[in-house]
Short mmCIF file of C-alpha atoms and ligand atoms in Angstrom, two decimals:
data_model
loop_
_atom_site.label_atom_id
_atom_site.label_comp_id
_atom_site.label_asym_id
_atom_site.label_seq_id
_atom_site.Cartn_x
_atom_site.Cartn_y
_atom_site.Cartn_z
CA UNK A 821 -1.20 -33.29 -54.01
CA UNK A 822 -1.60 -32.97 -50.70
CA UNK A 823 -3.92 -35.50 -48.52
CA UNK A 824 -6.59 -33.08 -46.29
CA UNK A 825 -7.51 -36.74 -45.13
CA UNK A 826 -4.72 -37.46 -43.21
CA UNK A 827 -4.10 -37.00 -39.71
CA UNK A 828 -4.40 -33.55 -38.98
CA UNK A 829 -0.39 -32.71 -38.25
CA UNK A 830 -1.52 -31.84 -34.56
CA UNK A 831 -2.86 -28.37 -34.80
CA UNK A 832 -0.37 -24.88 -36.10
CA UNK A 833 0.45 -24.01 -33.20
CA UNK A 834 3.63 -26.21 -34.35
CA UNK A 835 4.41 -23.79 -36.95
CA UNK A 836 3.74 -20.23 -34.58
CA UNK A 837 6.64 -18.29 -33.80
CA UNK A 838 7.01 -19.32 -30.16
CA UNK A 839 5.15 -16.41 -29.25
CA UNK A 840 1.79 -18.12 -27.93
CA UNK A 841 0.20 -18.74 -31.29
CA UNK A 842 1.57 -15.72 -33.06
CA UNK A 843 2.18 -16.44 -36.72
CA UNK A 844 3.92 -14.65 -39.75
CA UNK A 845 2.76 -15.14 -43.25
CA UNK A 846 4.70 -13.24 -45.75
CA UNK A 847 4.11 -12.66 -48.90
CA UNK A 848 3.75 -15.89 -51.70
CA UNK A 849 6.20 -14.03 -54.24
CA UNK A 850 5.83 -16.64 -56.56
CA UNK A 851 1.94 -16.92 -56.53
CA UNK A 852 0.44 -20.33 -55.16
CA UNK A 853 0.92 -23.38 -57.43
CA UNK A 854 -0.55 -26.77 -57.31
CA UNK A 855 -2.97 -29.38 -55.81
CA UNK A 856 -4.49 -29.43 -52.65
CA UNK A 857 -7.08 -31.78 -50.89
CA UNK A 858 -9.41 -29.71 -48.67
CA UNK A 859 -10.43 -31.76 -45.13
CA UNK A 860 -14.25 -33.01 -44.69
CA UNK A 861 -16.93 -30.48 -44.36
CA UNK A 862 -17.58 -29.47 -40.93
CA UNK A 863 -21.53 -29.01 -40.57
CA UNK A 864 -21.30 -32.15 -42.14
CA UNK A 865 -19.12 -34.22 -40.04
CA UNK A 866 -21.28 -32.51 -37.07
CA UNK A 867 -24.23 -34.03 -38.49
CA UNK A 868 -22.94 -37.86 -38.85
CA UNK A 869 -22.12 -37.91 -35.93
CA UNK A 870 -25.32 -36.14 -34.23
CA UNK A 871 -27.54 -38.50 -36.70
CA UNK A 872 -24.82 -41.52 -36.06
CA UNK A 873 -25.63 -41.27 -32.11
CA UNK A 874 -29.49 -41.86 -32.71
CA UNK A 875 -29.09 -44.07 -36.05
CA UNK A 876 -30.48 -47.50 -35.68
CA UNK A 877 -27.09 -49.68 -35.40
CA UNK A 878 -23.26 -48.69 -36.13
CA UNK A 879 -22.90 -45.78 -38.72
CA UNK A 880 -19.63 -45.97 -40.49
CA UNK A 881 -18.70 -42.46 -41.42
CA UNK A 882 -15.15 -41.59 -43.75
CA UNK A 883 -14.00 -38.35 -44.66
CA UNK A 884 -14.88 -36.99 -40.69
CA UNK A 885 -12.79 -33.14 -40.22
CA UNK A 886 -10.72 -34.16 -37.28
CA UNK A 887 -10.75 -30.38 -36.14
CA UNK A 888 -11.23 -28.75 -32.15
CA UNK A 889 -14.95 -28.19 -33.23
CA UNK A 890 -16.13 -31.92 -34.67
CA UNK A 891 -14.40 -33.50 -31.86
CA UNK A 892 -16.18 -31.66 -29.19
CA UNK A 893 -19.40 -33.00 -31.54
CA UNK A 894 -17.47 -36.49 -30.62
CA UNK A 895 -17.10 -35.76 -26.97
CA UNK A 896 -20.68 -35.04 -26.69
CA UNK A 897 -22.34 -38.02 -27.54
CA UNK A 898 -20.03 -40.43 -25.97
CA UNK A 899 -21.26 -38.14 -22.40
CA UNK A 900 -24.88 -39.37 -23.86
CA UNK A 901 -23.90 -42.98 -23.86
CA UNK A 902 -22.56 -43.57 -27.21
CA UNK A 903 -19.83 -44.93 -28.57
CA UNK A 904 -17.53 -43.73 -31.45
CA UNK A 905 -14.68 -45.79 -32.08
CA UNK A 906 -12.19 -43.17 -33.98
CA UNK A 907 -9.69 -43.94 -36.64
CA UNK A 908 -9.08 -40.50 -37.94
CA UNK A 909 -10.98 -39.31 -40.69
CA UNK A 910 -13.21 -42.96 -40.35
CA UNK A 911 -15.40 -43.61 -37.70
CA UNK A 912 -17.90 -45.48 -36.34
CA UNK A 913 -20.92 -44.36 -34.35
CA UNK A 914 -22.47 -47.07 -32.76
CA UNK A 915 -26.07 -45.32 -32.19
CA UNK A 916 -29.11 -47.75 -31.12
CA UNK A 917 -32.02 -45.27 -32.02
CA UNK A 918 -32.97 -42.13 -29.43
CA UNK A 919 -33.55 -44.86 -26.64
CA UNK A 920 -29.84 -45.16 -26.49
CA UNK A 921 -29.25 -42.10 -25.61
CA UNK A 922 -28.10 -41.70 -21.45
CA UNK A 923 -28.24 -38.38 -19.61
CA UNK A 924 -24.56 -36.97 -19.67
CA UNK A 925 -22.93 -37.44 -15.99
CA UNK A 926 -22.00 -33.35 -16.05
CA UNK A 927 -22.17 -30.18 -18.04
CA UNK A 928 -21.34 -31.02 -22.23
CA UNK A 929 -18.72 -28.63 -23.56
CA UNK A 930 -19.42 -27.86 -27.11
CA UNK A 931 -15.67 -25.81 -26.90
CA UNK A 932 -16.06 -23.10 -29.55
CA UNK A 933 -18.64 -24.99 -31.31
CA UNK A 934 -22.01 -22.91 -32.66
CA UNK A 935 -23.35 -25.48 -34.63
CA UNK A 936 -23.07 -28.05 -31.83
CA UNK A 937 -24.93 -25.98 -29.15
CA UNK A 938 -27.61 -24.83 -31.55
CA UNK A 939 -27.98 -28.87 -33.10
CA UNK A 940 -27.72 -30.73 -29.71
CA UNK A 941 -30.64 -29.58 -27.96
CA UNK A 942 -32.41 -31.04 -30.84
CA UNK A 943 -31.31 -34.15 -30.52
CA UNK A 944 -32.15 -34.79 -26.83
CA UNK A 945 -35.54 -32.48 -27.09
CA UNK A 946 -37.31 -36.06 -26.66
CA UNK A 947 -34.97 -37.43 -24.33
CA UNK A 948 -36.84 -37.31 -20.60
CA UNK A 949 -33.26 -36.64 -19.09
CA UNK A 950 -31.09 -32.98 -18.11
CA UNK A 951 -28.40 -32.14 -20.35
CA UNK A 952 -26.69 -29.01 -19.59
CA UNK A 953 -24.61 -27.25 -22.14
CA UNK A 954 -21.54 -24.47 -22.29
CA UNK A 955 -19.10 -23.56 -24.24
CA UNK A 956 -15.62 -21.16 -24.21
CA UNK A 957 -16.01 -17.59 -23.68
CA UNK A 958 -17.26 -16.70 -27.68
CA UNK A 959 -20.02 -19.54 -27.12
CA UNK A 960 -20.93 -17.66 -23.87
CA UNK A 961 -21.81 -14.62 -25.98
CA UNK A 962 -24.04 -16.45 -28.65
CA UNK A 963 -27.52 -15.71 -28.70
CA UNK A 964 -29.69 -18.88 -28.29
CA UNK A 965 -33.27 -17.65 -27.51
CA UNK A 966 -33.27 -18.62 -31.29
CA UNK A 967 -33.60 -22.44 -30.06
CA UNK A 968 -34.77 -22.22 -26.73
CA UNK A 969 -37.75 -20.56 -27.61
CA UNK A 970 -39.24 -22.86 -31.14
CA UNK A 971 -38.13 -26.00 -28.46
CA UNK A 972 -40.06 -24.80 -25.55
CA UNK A 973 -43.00 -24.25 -27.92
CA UNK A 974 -42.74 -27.64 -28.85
CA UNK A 975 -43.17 -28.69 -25.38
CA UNK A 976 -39.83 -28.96 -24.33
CA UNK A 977 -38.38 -27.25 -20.59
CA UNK A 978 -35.63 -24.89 -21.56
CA UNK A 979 -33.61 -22.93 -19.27
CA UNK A 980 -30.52 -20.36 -20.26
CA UNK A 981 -28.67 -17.70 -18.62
CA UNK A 982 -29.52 -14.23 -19.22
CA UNK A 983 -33.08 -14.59 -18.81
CA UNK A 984 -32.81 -18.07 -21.30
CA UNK A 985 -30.59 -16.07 -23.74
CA UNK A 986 -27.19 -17.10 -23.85
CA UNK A 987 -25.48 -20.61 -22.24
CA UNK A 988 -24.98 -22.18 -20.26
CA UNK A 989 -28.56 -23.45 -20.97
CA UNK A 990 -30.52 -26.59 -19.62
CA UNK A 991 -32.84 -29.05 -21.40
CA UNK A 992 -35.27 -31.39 -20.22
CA UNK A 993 -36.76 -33.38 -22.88
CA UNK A 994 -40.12 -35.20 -23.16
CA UNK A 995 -43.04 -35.57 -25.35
CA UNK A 996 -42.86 -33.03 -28.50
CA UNK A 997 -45.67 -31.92 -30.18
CA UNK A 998 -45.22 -30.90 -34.32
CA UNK A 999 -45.81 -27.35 -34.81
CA UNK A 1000 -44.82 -24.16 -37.50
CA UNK A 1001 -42.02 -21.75 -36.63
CA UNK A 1002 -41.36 -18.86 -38.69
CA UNK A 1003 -37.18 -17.56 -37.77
CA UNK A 1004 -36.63 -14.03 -38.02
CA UNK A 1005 -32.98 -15.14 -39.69
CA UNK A 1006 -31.94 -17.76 -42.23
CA UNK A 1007 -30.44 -19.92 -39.77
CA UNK A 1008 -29.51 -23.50 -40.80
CA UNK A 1009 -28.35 -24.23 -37.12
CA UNK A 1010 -31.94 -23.22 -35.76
CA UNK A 1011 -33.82 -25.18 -38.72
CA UNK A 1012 -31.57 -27.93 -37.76
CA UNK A 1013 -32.34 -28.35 -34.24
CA UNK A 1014 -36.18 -27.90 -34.94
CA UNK A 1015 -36.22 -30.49 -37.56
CA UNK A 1016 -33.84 -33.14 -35.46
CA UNK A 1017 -36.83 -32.04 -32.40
CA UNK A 1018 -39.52 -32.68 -35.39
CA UNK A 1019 -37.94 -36.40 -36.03
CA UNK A 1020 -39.72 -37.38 -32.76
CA UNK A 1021 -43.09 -35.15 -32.55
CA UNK A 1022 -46.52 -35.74 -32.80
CA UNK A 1023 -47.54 -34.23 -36.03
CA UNK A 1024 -45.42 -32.44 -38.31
CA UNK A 1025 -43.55 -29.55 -38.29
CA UNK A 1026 -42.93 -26.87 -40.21
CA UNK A 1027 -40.14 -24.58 -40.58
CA UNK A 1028 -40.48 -20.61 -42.56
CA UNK A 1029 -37.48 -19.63 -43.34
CA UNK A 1030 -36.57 -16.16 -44.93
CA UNK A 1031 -34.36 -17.36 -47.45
CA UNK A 1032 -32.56 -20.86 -47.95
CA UNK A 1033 -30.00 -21.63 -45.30
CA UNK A 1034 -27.67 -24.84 -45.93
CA UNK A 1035 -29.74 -28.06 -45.81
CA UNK A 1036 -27.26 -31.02 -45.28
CA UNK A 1037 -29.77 -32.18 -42.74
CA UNK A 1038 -32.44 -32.16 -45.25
CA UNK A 1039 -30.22 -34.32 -47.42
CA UNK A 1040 -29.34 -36.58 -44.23
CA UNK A 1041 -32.57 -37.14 -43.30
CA UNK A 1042 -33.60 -38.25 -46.69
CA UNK A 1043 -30.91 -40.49 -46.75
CA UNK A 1044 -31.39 -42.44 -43.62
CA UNK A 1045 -34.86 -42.74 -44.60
CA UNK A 1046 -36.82 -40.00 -43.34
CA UNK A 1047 -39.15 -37.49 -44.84
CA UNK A 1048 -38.51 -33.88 -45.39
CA UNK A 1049 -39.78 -31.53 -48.47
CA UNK A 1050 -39.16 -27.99 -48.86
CA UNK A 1051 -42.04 -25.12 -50.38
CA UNK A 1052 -40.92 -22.37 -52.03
CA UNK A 1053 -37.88 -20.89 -53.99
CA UNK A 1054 -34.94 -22.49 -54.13
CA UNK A 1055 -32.83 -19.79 -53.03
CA UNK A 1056 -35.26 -17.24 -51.48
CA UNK A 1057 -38.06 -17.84 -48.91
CA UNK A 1058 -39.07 -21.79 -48.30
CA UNK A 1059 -41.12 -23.75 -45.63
CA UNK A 1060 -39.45 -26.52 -44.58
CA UNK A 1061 -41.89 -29.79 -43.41
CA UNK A 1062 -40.28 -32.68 -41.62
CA UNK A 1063 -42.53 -35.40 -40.23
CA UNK A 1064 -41.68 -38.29 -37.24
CA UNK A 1065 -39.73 -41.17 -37.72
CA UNK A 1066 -39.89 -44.55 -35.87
CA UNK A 1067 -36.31 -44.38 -36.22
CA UNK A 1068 -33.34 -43.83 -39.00
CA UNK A 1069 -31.04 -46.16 -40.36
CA UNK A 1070 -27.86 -46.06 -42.44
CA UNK A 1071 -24.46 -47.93 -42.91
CA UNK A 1072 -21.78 -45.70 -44.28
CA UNK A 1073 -21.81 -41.80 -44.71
CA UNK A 1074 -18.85 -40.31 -46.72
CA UNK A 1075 -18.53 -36.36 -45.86
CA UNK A 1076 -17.32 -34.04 -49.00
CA UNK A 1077 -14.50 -31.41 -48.69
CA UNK A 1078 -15.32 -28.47 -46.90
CA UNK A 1079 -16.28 -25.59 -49.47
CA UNK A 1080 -15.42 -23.22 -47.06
CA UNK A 1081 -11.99 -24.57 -46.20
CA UNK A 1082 -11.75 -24.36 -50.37
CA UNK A 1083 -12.60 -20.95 -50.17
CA UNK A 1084 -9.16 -19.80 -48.93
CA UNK A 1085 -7.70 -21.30 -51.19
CA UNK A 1086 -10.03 -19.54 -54.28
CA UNK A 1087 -9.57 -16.50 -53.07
CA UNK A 1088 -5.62 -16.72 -52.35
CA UNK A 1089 -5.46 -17.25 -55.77
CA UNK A 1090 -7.68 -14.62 -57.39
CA UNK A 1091 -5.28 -12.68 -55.48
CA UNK A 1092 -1.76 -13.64 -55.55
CA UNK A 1093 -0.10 -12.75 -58.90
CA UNK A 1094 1.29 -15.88 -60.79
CA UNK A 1095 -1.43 -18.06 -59.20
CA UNK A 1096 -3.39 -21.68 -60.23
CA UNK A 1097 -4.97 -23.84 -57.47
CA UNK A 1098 -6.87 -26.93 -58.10
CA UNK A 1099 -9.02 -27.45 -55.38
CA UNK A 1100 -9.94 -31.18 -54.98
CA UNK A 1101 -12.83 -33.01 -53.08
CA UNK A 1102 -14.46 -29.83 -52.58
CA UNK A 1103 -18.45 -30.17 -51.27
CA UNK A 1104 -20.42 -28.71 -54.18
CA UNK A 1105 -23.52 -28.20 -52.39
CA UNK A 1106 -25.49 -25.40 -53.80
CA UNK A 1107 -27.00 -24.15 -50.66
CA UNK A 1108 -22.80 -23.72 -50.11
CA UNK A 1109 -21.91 -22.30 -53.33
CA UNK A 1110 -22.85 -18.29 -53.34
CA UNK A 1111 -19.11 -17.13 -53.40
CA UNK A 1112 -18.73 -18.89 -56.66
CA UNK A 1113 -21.38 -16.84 -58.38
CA UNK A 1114 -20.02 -13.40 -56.11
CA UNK A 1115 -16.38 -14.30 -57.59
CA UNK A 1116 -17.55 -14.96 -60.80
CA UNK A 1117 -19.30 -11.27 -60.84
CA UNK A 1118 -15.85 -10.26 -59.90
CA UNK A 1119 -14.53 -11.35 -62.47
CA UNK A 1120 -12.61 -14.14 -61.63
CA UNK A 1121 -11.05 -16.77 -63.51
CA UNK A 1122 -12.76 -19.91 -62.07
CA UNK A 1123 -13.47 -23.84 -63.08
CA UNK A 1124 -16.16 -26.25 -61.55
CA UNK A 1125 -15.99 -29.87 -62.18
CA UNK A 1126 -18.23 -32.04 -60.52
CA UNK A 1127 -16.42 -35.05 -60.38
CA UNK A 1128 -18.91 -37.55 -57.76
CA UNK A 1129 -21.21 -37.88 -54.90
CA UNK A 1130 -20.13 -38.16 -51.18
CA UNK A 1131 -23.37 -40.05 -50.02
CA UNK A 1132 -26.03 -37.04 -50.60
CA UNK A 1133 -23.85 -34.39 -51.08
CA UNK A 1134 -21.94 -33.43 -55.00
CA UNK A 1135 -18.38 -33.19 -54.77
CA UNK A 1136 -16.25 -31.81 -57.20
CA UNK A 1137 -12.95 -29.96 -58.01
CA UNK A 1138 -12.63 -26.17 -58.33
CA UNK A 1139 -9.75 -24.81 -60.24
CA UNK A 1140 -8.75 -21.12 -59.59
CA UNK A 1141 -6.73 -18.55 -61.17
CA UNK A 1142 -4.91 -14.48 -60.51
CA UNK A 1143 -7.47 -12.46 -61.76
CA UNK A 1144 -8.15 -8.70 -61.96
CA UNK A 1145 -11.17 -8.35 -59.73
CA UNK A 1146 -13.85 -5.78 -59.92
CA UNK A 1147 -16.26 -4.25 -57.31
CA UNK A 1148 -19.76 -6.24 -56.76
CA UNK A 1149 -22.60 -5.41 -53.99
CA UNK A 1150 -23.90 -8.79 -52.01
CA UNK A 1151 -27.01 -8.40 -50.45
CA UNK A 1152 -29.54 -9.83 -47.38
CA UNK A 1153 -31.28 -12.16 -50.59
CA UNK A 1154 -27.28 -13.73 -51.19
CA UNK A 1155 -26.20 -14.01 -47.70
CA UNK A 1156 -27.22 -17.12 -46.54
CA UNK A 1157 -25.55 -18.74 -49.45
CA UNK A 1158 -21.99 -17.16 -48.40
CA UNK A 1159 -22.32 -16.53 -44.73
CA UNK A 1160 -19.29 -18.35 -43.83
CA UNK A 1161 -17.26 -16.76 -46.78
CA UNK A 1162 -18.15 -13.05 -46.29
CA UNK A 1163 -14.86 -12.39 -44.53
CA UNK A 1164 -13.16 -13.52 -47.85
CA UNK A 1165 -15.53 -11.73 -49.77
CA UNK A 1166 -14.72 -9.07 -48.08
CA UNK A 1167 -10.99 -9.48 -48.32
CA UNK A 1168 -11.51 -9.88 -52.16
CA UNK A 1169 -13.38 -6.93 -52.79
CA UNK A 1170 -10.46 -5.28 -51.09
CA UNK A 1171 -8.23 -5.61 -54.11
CA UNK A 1172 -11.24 -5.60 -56.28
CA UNK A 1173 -11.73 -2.30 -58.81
CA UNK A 1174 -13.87 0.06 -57.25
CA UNK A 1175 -16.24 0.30 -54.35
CA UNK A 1176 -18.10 -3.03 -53.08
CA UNK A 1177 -21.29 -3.15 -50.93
CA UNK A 1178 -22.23 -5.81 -48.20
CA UNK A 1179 -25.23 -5.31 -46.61
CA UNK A 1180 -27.96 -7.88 -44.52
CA UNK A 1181 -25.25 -9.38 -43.02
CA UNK A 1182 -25.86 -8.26 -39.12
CA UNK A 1183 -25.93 -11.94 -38.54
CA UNK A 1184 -21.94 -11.37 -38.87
CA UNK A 1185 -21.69 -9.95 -35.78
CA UNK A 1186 -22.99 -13.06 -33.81
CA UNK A 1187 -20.43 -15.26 -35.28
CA UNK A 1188 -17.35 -16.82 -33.48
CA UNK A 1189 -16.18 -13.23 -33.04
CA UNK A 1190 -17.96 -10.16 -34.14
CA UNK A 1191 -16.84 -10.50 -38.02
CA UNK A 1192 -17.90 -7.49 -39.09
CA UNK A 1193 -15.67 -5.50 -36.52
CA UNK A 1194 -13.35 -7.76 -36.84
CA UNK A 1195 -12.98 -7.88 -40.74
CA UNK A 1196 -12.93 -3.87 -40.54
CA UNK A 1197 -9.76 -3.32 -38.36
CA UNK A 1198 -8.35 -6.62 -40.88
CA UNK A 1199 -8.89 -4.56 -43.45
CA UNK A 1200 -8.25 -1.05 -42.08
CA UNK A 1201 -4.61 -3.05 -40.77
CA UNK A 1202 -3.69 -3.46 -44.51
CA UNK A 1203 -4.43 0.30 -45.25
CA UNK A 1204 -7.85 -0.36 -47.12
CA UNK A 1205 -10.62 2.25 -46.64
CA UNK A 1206 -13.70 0.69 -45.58
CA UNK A 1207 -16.73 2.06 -44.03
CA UNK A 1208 -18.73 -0.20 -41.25
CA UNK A 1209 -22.11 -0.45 -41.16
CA UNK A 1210 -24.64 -2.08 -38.62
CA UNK A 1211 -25.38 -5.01 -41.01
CA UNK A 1212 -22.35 -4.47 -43.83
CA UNK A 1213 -19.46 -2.46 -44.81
CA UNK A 1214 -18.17 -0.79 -48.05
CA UNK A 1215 -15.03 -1.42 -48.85
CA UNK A 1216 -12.72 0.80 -51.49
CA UNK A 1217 -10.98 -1.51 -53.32
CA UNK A 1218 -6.94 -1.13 -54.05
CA UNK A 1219 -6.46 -2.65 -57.21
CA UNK A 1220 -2.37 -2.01 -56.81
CA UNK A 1221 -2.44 -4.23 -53.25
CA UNK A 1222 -1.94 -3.85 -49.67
CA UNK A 1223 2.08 -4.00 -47.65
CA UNK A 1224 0.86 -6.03 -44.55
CA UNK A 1225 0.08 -5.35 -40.99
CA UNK A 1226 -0.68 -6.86 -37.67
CA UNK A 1227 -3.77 -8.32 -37.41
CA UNK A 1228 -5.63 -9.66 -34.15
CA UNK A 1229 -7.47 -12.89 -34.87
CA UNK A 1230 -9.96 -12.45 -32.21
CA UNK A 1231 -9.70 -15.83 -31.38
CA UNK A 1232 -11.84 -16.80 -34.89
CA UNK A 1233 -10.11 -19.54 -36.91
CA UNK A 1234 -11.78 -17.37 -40.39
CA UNK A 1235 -10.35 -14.58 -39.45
CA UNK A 1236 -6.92 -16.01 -38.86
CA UNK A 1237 -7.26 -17.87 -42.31
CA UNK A 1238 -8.17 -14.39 -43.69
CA UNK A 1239 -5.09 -12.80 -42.14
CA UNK A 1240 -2.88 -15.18 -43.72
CA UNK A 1241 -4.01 -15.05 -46.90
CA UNK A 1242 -4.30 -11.19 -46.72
CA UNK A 1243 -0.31 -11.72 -45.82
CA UNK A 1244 0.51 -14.00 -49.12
CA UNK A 1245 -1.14 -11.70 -50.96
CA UNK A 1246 0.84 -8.40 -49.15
CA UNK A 1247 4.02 -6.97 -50.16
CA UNK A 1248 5.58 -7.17 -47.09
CA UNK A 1249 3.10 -10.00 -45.15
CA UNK A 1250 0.83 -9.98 -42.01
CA UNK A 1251 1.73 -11.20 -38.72
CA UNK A 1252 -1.23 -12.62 -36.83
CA UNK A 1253 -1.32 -12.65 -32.95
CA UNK A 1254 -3.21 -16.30 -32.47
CA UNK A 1255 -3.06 -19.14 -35.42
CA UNK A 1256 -3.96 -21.56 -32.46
CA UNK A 1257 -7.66 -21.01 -33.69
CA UNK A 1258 -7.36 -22.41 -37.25
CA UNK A 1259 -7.34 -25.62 -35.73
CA UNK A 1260 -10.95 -25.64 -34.92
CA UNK A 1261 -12.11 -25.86 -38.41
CA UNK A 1262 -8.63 -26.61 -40.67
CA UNK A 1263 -5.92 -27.76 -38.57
CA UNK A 1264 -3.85 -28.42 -41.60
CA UNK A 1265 -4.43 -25.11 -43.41
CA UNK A 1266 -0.60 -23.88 -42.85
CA UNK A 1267 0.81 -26.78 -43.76
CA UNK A 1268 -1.61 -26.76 -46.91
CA UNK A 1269 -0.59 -22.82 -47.81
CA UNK A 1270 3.06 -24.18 -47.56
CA UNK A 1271 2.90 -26.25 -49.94
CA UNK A 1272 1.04 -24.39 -52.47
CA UNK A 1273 3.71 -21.90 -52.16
CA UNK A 1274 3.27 -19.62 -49.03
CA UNK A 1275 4.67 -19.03 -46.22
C1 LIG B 634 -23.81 -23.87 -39.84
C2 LIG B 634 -24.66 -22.87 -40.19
C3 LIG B 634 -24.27 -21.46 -40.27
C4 LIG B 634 -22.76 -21.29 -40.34
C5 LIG B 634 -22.04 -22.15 -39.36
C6 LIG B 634 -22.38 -23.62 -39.57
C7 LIG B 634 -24.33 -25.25 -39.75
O1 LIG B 634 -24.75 -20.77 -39.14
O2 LIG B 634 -22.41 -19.95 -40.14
O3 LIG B 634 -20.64 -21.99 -39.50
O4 LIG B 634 -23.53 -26.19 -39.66
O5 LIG B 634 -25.55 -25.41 -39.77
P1 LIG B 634 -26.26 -20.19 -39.13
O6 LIG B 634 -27.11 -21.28 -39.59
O7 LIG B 634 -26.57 -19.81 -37.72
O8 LIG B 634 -26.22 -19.00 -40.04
#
């Protein structure tokens, strides 16, 4: 088996071609075989470390993702005056409650990190200091009116470029008052930020949200001592309350295994003829879980086990087998549950029996890299006819498989992973132009594919 909790083995760029951080993947000819250990979740390891800066006294966390994106999470609260002593996948966040926190001495880059520019301003809403945020280019083009606006209602200055759009964007913090936001989008980054804002307002607040986004901050929250419920259907529409704390407090937080690092992994299999992955450590959490049940509609071979808890979360191991998919639709009501895994989705339905549907899934385009486009000319690479829609695509599956192709990345670490396991699952393998990328959320994914069997 191999150990996702070791050191990552210093990002793929190691394994490229020498062309910048071009990669081949041929094809696994022998299927993928084995064991492998997925890395800690990475909203989650964002979270421990946003909650560890503010906890009352050290927060020891294990299982941390040492990836581009959680270490920029890192990088950010030490520029607010905290420290985090690092031993890879353990650390220790030395919060002292939201008093501890120092106004950064420049501009906080979040790197390629959504989750940390949407979660941060949250944090320092009651903060009476300026903290100024960016990002690399793709975080330049994400929309963040979505937070700026639900934080300014709460009495919070907010400032962005592009008439308070997009970053860079300015906060100044101060006294928060509760109040009841209703998002336009399932958005567990926007509930996020409103409910770490909520931790410190007068009153409660309340969050509508259209259908159930992740809620690892829910479970957090809870777990450090704090109260949060949620109204409504567990998978459809919900109000979220979260009332003020004097403060938070726990010791140790363990993060799971990233379900949507397993996810390659399930879906290389279903694929690749000759094929059986055990998936360990995986994060079972249902607000995670929708490809399972889209897979399983599929008709794919599939096994759940839950096997413990890391701290709030269910953890488990997910055993997957080559299976002769069929078409499915996934709809608006679903997406939420799968956004991360749509590419793959997609990619399955691609070798799937028949014609699949996505639709509701604009929110694609607003991703690291427009995912929609970008999954489109993936797919239209490996010869599969597809048919793009504002919020979806159709995709005619080709039950007899794809050759290969070239495939351009767009600088989004899914859609590399996507490329490559399009490639093990070609007959003559994809070449990608940037695996760079993959280290922002799985620096260890090639060397993981390698040993199941591929490359
Ligand atoms: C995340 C929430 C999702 C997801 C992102 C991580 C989080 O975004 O796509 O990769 O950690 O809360 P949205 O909540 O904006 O859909």
């Amino acid at each position: 088996m191999t150990d996702g909790g070791a050191q990552p083995s210093g990002g793929v760029a190691g394994v490229g071609s020498g062309r910048g951080g071009a990669c081949a993947f041929p094809p696994a000819r022998a299927g993928l075989n084995g064991s492998v250990r997925v890395p800690g979740d990475k909203s989650v390891s964002h979270r421990a470390v946003l909650f560890g800066a503010v906890n009352d006294g050290p927060l020891h966390v294990s299982g941390f993702l040492c990836s581009a994106d959680t270490l920029a999470t890192v990088e950010a609260v030490r520029a607010l005056g905290v420290d985090v002593k690092e031993a890879g996948t353990d650390l220790v966040v030395c919060g002292a409650g939201w008093e501890g926190l120092r106004e950064p001495a420049d501009v906080v880059d979040v790197k390629n990190s959504g989750t940390l520019i949407r979660l941060l301003p949250g944090l320092v809403a009651s903060s009476a200091f300026l903290c100024i945020l960016t990002g690399d280019a793709s975080i330049r083009r994400r929309p963040m009116a979505r937070v700026l606006r639900p934080l300014r209602a709460m009495g919070v200055s907010v400032a962005g470029r592009g008439n308070d759009t997009l970053p860079p964007i300015a906060v100044r913090g101060g006294s928060l008052r509760g109040m009841r936001h209703e998002m336009q989008v399932a958005s567990a980054q926007v509930k996020s930020c409103i409910m770490l804002a909520g931790l410190r307002a007068e009153g409660p607040t309340e969050i509508c949200e259209p259908a159930a986004s992740r809620d690892h901050t829910e479970r957090i929250i809870r777990y450090a001592g704090g109260r949060v419920e949620r109204e409504g259907d567990a998978k459809g529409p919900g109000i979220v309350r979260v009332w003020p704390v004097d403060g938070l407090r726990m010791d140790s937080l363990t993060v799971p295994g990233d379900f949507s690092s397993a996810a390659f992994f399930i879906v290389a299999a279903s694929l690749i003829e000759g094929s059986e992955v055990t998936v360990e450590n995986a994060g079972l959490n249902p607000s995670r879980t929708g490809l399972l049940a889209v897979l399983r509609r599929m008709g794919a071979s599939l096994r759940v086990e839950e096997t413990a808890a890391a701290g709030p979360e269910p953890v488990g191991r997910i055993i997957a087998a080559t299976s002769a998919l069929k078409a499915t639709d996934v709809g608006a009501d679903e997406v939420p549950n799968v956004i991360d895994e749509l590419p793959l989705f997609l990619l399955a339905a691609a070798k799937a029996e028949g014609v699949s549907h996505l639709r509701g899934a604009a929110e694609l385009r607003a991703k690291e890299s427009d995912r929609l486009g970008a999954m489109a000319a993936l797919l239209r690479a490996l010869g599969v006819d597809v048919v793009e829609h504002p919020d979806g695509m159709d995709v005619h599956g080709r039950p007899e498989g794809w050759t290969g192709g070239q495939i351009a990345t767009q600088a989004d670490h899914r859609i590399a992973m996507c490329a490559a396991i399009a490639g093990a699952a070609s007959s003559k393998g994809t070449i990608i132009d940037d695996a760079d990328c993959i280290a922002v959320s799985y620096p260890d994914f090639v060397h993981h594919l390698e040993v199941l069997g591929g490359r």
